[in-house]
PDB file of C-alpha atoms in Angstrom:
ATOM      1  CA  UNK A 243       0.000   0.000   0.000  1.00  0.00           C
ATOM      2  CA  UNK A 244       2.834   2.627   0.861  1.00  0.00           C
ATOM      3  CA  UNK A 245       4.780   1.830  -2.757  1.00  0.00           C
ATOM      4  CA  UNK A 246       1.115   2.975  -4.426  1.00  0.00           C
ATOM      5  CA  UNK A 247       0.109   6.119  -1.945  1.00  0.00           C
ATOM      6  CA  UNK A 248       1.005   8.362  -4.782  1.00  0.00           C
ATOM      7  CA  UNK A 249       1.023  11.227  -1.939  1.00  0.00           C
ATOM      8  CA  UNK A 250       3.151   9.883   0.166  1.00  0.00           C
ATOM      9  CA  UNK A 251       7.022  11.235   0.376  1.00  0.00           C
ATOM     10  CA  UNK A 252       8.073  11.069   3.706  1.00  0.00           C
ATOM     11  CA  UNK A 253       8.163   7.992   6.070  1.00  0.00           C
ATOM     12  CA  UNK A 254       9.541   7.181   9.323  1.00  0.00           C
ATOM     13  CA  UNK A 255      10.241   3.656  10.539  1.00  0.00           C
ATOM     14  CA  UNK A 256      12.297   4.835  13.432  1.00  0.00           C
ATOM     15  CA  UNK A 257      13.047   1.595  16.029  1.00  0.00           C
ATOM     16  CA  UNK A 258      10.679  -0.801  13.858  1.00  0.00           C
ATOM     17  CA  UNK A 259      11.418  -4.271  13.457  1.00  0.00           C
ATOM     18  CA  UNK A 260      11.440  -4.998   9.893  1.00  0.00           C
ATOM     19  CA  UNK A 261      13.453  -8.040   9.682  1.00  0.00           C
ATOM     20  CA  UNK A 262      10.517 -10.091   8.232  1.00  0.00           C
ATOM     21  CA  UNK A 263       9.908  -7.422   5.247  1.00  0.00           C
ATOM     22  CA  UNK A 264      11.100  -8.470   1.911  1.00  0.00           C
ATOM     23  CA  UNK A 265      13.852  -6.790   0.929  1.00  0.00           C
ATOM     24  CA  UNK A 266      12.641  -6.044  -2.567  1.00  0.00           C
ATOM     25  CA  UNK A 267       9.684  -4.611  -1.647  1.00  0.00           C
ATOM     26  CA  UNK A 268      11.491  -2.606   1.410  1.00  0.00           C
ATOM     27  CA  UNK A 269      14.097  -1.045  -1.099  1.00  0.00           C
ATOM     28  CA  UNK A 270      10.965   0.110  -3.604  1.00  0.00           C
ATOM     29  CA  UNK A 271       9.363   1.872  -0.887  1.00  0.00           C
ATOM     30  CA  UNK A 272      12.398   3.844   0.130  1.00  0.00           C
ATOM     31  CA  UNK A 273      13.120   4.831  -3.204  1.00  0.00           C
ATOM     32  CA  UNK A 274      10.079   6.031  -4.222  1.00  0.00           C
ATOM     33  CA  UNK A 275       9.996   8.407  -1.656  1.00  0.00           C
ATOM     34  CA  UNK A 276      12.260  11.450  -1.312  1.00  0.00           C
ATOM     35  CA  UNK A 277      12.630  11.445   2.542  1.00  0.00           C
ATOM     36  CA  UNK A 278      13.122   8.260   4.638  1.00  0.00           C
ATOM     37  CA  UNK A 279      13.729   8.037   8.401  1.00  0.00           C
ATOM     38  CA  UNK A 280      14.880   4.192   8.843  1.00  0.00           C
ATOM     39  CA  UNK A 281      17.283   4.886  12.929  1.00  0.00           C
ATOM     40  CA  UNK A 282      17.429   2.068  14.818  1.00  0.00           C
ATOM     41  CA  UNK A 283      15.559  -0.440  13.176  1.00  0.00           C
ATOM     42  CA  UNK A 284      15.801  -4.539  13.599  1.00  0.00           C
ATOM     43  CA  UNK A 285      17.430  -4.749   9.589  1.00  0.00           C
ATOM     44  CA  UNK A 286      18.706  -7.826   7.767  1.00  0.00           C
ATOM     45  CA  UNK A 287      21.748  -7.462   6.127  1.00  0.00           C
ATOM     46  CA  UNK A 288      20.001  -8.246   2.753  1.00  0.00           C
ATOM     47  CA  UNK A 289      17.438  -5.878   3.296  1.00  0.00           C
ATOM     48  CA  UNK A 290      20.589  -3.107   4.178  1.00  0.00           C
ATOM     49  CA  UNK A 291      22.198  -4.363   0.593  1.00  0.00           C
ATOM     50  CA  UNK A 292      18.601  -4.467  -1.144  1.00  0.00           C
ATOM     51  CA  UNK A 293      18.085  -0.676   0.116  1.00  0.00           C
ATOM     52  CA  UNK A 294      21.754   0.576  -1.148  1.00  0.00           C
ATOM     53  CA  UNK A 295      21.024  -1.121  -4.458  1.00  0.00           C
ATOM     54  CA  UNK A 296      18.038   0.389  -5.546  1.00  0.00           C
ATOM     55  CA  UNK A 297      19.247   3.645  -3.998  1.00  0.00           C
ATOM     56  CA  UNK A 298      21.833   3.752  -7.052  1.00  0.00           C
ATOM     57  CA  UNK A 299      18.834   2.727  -9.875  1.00  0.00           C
ATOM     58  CA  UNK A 300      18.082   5.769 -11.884  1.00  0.00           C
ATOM     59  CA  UNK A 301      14.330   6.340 -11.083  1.00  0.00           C
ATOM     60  CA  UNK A 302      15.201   6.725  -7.179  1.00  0.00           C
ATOM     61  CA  UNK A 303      13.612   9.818  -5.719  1.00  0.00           C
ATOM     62  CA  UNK A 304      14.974   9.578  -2.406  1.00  0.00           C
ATOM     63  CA  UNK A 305      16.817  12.648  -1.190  1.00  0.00           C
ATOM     64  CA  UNK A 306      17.561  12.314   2.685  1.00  0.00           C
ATOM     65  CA  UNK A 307      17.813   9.385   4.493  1.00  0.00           C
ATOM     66  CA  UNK A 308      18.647   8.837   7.947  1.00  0.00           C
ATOM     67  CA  UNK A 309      19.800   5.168   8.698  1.00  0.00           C
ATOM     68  CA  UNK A 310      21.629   6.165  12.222  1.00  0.00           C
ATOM     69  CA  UNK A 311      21.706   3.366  14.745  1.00  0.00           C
ATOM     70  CA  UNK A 312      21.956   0.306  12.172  1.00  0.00           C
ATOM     71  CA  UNK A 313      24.898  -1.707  11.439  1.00  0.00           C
ATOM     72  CA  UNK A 314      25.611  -0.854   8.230  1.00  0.00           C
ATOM     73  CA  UNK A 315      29.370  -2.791   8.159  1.00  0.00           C
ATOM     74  CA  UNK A 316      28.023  -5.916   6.280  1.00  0.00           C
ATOM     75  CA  UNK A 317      27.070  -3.501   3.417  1.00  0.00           C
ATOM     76  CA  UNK A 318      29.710  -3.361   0.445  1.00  0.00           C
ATOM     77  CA  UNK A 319      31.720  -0.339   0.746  1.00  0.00           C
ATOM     78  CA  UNK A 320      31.389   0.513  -2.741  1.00  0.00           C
ATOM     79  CA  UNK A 321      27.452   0.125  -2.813  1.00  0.00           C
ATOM     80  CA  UNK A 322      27.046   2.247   0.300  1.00  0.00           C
ATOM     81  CA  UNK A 323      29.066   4.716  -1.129  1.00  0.00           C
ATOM     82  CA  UNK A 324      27.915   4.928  -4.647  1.00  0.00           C
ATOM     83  CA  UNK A 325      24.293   5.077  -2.708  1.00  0.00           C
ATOM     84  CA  UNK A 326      24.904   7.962  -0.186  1.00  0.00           C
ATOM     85  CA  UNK A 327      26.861  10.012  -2.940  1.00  0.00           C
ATOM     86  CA  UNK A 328      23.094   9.829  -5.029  1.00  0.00           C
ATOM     87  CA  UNK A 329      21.614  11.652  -1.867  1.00  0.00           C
ATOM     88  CA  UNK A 330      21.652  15.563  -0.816  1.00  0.00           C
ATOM     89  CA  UNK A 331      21.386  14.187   3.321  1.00  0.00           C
ATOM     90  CA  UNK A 332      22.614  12.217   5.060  1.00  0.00           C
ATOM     91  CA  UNK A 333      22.579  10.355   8.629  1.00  0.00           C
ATOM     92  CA  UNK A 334      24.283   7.851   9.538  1.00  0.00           C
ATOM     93  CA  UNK A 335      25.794   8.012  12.660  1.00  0.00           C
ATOM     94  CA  UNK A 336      26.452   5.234  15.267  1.00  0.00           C
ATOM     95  CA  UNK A 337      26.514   2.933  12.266  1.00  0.00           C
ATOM     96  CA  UNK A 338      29.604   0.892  12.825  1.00  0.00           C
ATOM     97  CA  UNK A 339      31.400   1.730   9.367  1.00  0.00           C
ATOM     98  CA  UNK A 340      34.765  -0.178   8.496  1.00  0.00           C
ATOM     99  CA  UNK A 341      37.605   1.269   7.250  1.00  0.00           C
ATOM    100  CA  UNK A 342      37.187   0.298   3.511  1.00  0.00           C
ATOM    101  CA  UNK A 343      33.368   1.867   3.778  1.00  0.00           C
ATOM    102  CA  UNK A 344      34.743   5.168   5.130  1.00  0.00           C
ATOM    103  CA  UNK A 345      37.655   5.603   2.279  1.00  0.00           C
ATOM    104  CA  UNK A 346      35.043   4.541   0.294  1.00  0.00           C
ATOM    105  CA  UNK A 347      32.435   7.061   0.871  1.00  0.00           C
ATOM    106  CA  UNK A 348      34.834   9.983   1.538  1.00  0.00           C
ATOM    107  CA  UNK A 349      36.181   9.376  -2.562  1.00  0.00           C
ATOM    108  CA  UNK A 350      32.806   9.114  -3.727  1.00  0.00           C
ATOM    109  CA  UNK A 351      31.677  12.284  -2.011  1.00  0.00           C
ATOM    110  CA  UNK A 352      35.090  14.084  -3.907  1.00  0.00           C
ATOM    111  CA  UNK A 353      33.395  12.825  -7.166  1.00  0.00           C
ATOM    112  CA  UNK A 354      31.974  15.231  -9.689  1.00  0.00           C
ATOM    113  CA  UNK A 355      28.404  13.879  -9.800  1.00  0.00           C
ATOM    114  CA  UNK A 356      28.271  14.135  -6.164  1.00  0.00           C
ATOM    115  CA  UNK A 357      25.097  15.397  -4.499  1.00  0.00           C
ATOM    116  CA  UNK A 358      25.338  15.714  -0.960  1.00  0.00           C
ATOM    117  CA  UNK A 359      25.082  18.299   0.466  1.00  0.00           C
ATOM    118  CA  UNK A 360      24.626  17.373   4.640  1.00  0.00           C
ATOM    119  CA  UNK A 361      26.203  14.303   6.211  1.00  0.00           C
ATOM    120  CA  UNK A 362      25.584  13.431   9.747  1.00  0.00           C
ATOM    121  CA  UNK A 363      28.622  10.403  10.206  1.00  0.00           C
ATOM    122  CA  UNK A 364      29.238  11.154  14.191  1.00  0.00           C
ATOM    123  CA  UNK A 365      30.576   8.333  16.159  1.00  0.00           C
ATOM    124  CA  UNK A 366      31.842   6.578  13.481  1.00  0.00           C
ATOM    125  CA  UNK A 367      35.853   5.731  13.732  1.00  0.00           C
ATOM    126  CA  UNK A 368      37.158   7.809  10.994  1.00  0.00           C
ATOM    127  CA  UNK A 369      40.858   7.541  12.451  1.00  0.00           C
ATOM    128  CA  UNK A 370      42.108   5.813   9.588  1.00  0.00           C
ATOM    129  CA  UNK A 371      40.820   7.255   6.789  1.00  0.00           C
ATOM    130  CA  UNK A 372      43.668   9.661   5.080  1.00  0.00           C
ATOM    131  CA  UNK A 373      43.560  12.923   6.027  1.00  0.00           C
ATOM    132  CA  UNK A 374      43.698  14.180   2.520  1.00  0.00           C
ATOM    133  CA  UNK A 375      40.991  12.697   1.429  1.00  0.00           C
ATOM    134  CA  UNK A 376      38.897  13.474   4.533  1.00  0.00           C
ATOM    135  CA  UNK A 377      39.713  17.312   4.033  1.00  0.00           C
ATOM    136  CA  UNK A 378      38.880  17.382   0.450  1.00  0.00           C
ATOM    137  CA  UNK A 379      36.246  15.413   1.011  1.00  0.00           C
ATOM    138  CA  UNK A 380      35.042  17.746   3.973  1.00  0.00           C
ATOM    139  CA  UNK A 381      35.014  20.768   1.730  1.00  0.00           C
ATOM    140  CA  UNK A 382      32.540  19.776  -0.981  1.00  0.00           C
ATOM    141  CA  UNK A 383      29.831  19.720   1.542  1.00  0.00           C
ATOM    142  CA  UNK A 384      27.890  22.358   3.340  1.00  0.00           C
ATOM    143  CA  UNK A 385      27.129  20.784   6.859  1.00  0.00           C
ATOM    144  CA  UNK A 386      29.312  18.018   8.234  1.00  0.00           C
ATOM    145  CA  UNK A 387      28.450  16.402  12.075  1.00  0.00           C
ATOM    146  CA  UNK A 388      31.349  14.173  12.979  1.00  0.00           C
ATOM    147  CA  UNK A 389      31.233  14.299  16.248  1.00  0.00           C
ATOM    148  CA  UNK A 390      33.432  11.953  18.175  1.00  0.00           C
ATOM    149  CA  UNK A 391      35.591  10.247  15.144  1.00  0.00           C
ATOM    150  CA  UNK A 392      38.544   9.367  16.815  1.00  0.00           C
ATOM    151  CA  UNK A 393      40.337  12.037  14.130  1.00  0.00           C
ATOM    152  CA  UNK A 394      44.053  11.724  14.100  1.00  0.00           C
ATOM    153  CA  UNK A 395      46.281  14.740  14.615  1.00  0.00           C
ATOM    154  CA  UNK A 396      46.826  14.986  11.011  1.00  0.00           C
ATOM    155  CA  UNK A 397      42.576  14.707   9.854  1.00  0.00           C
ATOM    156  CA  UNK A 398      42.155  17.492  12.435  1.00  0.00           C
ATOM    157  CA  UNK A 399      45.028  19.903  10.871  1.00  0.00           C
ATOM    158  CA  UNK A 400      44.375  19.000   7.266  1.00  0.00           C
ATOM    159  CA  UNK A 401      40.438  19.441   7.679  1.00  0.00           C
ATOM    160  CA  UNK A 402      41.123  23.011   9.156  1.00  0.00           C
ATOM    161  CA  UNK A 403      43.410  23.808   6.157  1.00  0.00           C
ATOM    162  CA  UNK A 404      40.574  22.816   4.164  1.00  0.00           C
ATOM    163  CA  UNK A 405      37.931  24.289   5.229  1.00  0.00           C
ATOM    164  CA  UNK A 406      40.516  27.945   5.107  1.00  0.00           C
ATOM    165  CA  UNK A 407      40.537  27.734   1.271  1.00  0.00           C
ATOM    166  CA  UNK A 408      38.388  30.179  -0.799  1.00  0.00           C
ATOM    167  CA  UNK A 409      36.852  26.981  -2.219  1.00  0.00           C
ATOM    168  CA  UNK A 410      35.144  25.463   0.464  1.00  0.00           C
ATOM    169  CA  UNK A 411      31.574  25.160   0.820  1.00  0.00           C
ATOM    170  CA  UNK A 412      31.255  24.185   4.450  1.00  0.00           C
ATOM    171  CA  UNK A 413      29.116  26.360   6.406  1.00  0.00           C
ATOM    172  CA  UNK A 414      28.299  24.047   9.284  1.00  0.00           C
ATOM    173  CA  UNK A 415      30.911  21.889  11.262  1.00  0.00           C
ATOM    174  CA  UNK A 416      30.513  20.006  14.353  1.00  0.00           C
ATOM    175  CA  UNK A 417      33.442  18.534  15.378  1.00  0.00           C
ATOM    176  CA  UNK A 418      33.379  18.018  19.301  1.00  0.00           C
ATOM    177  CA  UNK A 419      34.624  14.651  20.814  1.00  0.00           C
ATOM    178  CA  UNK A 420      37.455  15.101  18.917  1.00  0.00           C
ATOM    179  CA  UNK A 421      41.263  15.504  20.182  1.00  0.00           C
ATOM    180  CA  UNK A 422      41.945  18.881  18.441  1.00  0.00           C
ATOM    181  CA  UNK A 423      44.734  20.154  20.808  1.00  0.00           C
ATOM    182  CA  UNK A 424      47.872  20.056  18.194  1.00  0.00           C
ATOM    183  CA  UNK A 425      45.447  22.172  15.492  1.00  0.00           C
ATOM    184  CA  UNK A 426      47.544  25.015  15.490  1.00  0.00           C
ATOM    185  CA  UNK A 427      45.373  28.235  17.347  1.00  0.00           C
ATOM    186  CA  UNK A 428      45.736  30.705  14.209  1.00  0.00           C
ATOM    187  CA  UNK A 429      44.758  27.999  12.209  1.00  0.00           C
ATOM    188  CA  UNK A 430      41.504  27.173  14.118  1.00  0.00           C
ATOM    189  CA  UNK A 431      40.832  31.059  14.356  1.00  0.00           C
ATOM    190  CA  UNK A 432      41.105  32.001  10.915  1.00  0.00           C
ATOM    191  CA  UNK A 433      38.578  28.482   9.801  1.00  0.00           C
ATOM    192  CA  UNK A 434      36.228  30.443  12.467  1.00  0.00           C
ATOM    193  CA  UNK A 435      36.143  33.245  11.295  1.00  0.00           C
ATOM    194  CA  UNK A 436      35.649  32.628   7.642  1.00  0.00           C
TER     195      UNK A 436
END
């Protein structure tokens, strides 16, 4: 019934247990709409895979999403990334994201075709993902939460760079939770001041 309600754009699901959905017919409801609020839900790793996948399909409408609170690690990094980079928002914090995922999602977002705009990736260990990449990364989008990362010395100097060039688009940063004490103090005042 929700895939037909031609009306319908917005849904939240928030702490649902879905497990015993199809996965087909869970990924054609998210991607007919253009705003989805899935935190927290009881998810199959199928139905996380099924979701990404039709996420990338051409007649998606989907424009925000907020999957925060799922383990999303089982998903393919390059899936998850090719399927967040289709999106303007994004949440997904507390979402347990590997390594590969993070590299992977930080490249797409420094991709041309890139649409996001807003990604909410807070407590999320980012510590390994290269600094570089992170900055540049950082700087194509307009409001970043990544809030307790575990950011290295080097992501927390390089993003500050960043974010200092005439270039950037950020306009929104939340960063707390993170150990910023080596950014140097002129550095940090002149990214405020911007």
């Amino acid at each position: 019934a929700v895939t037909r309600h031609p009306g319908l754009r917005v849904v939240g699901m928030e702490g649902s247990n879905l497990s015993s959905v199809d996965p087909g017919l869970l990924a054609r409801m998210v991607k007919k709409m253009e705003e989805v609020q899935m935190r927290s839900l009881q998810v199959t790793g199928q139905q996380l895979e099924a979701v990404m996948t039709a996420l990338c399909e051409s007649d998606s409408r989907l424009k925000k999403l907020a999957i925060s609170g799922n383990n999303l690690s089982s998903v393919d990094a390059g899936l998850l990334a090719r399927a967040v980079n289709m999106l303007e928002e994004v949440g997904m914090n507390h979402t347990k994201l590997t390594v590969e995922q993070g590299t992977a999602i930080f490249t797409a977002i420094n991709q041309e075709n890139c649409k996001m705009k807003q990604l909410d990736i807070s407590y999320n260990n980012l510590s390994s993902v290269d600094a570089g990449l992170l900055a540049r990364a950082l700087n194509m989008l307009q409001e970043v939460n990544m809030v307790s990362t575990q950011l290295t010395r080097e992501q927390g100097a390089a993003i500050f760079i960043a974010i200092n060039q005439e270039n950037s688009k950020m306009k929104k940063l939340y960063i707390s939770r993170n150990n910023l004490s080596s950014v140097d103090a002129g550095l940090l005042a002149r990214a405020l001041n911007r």
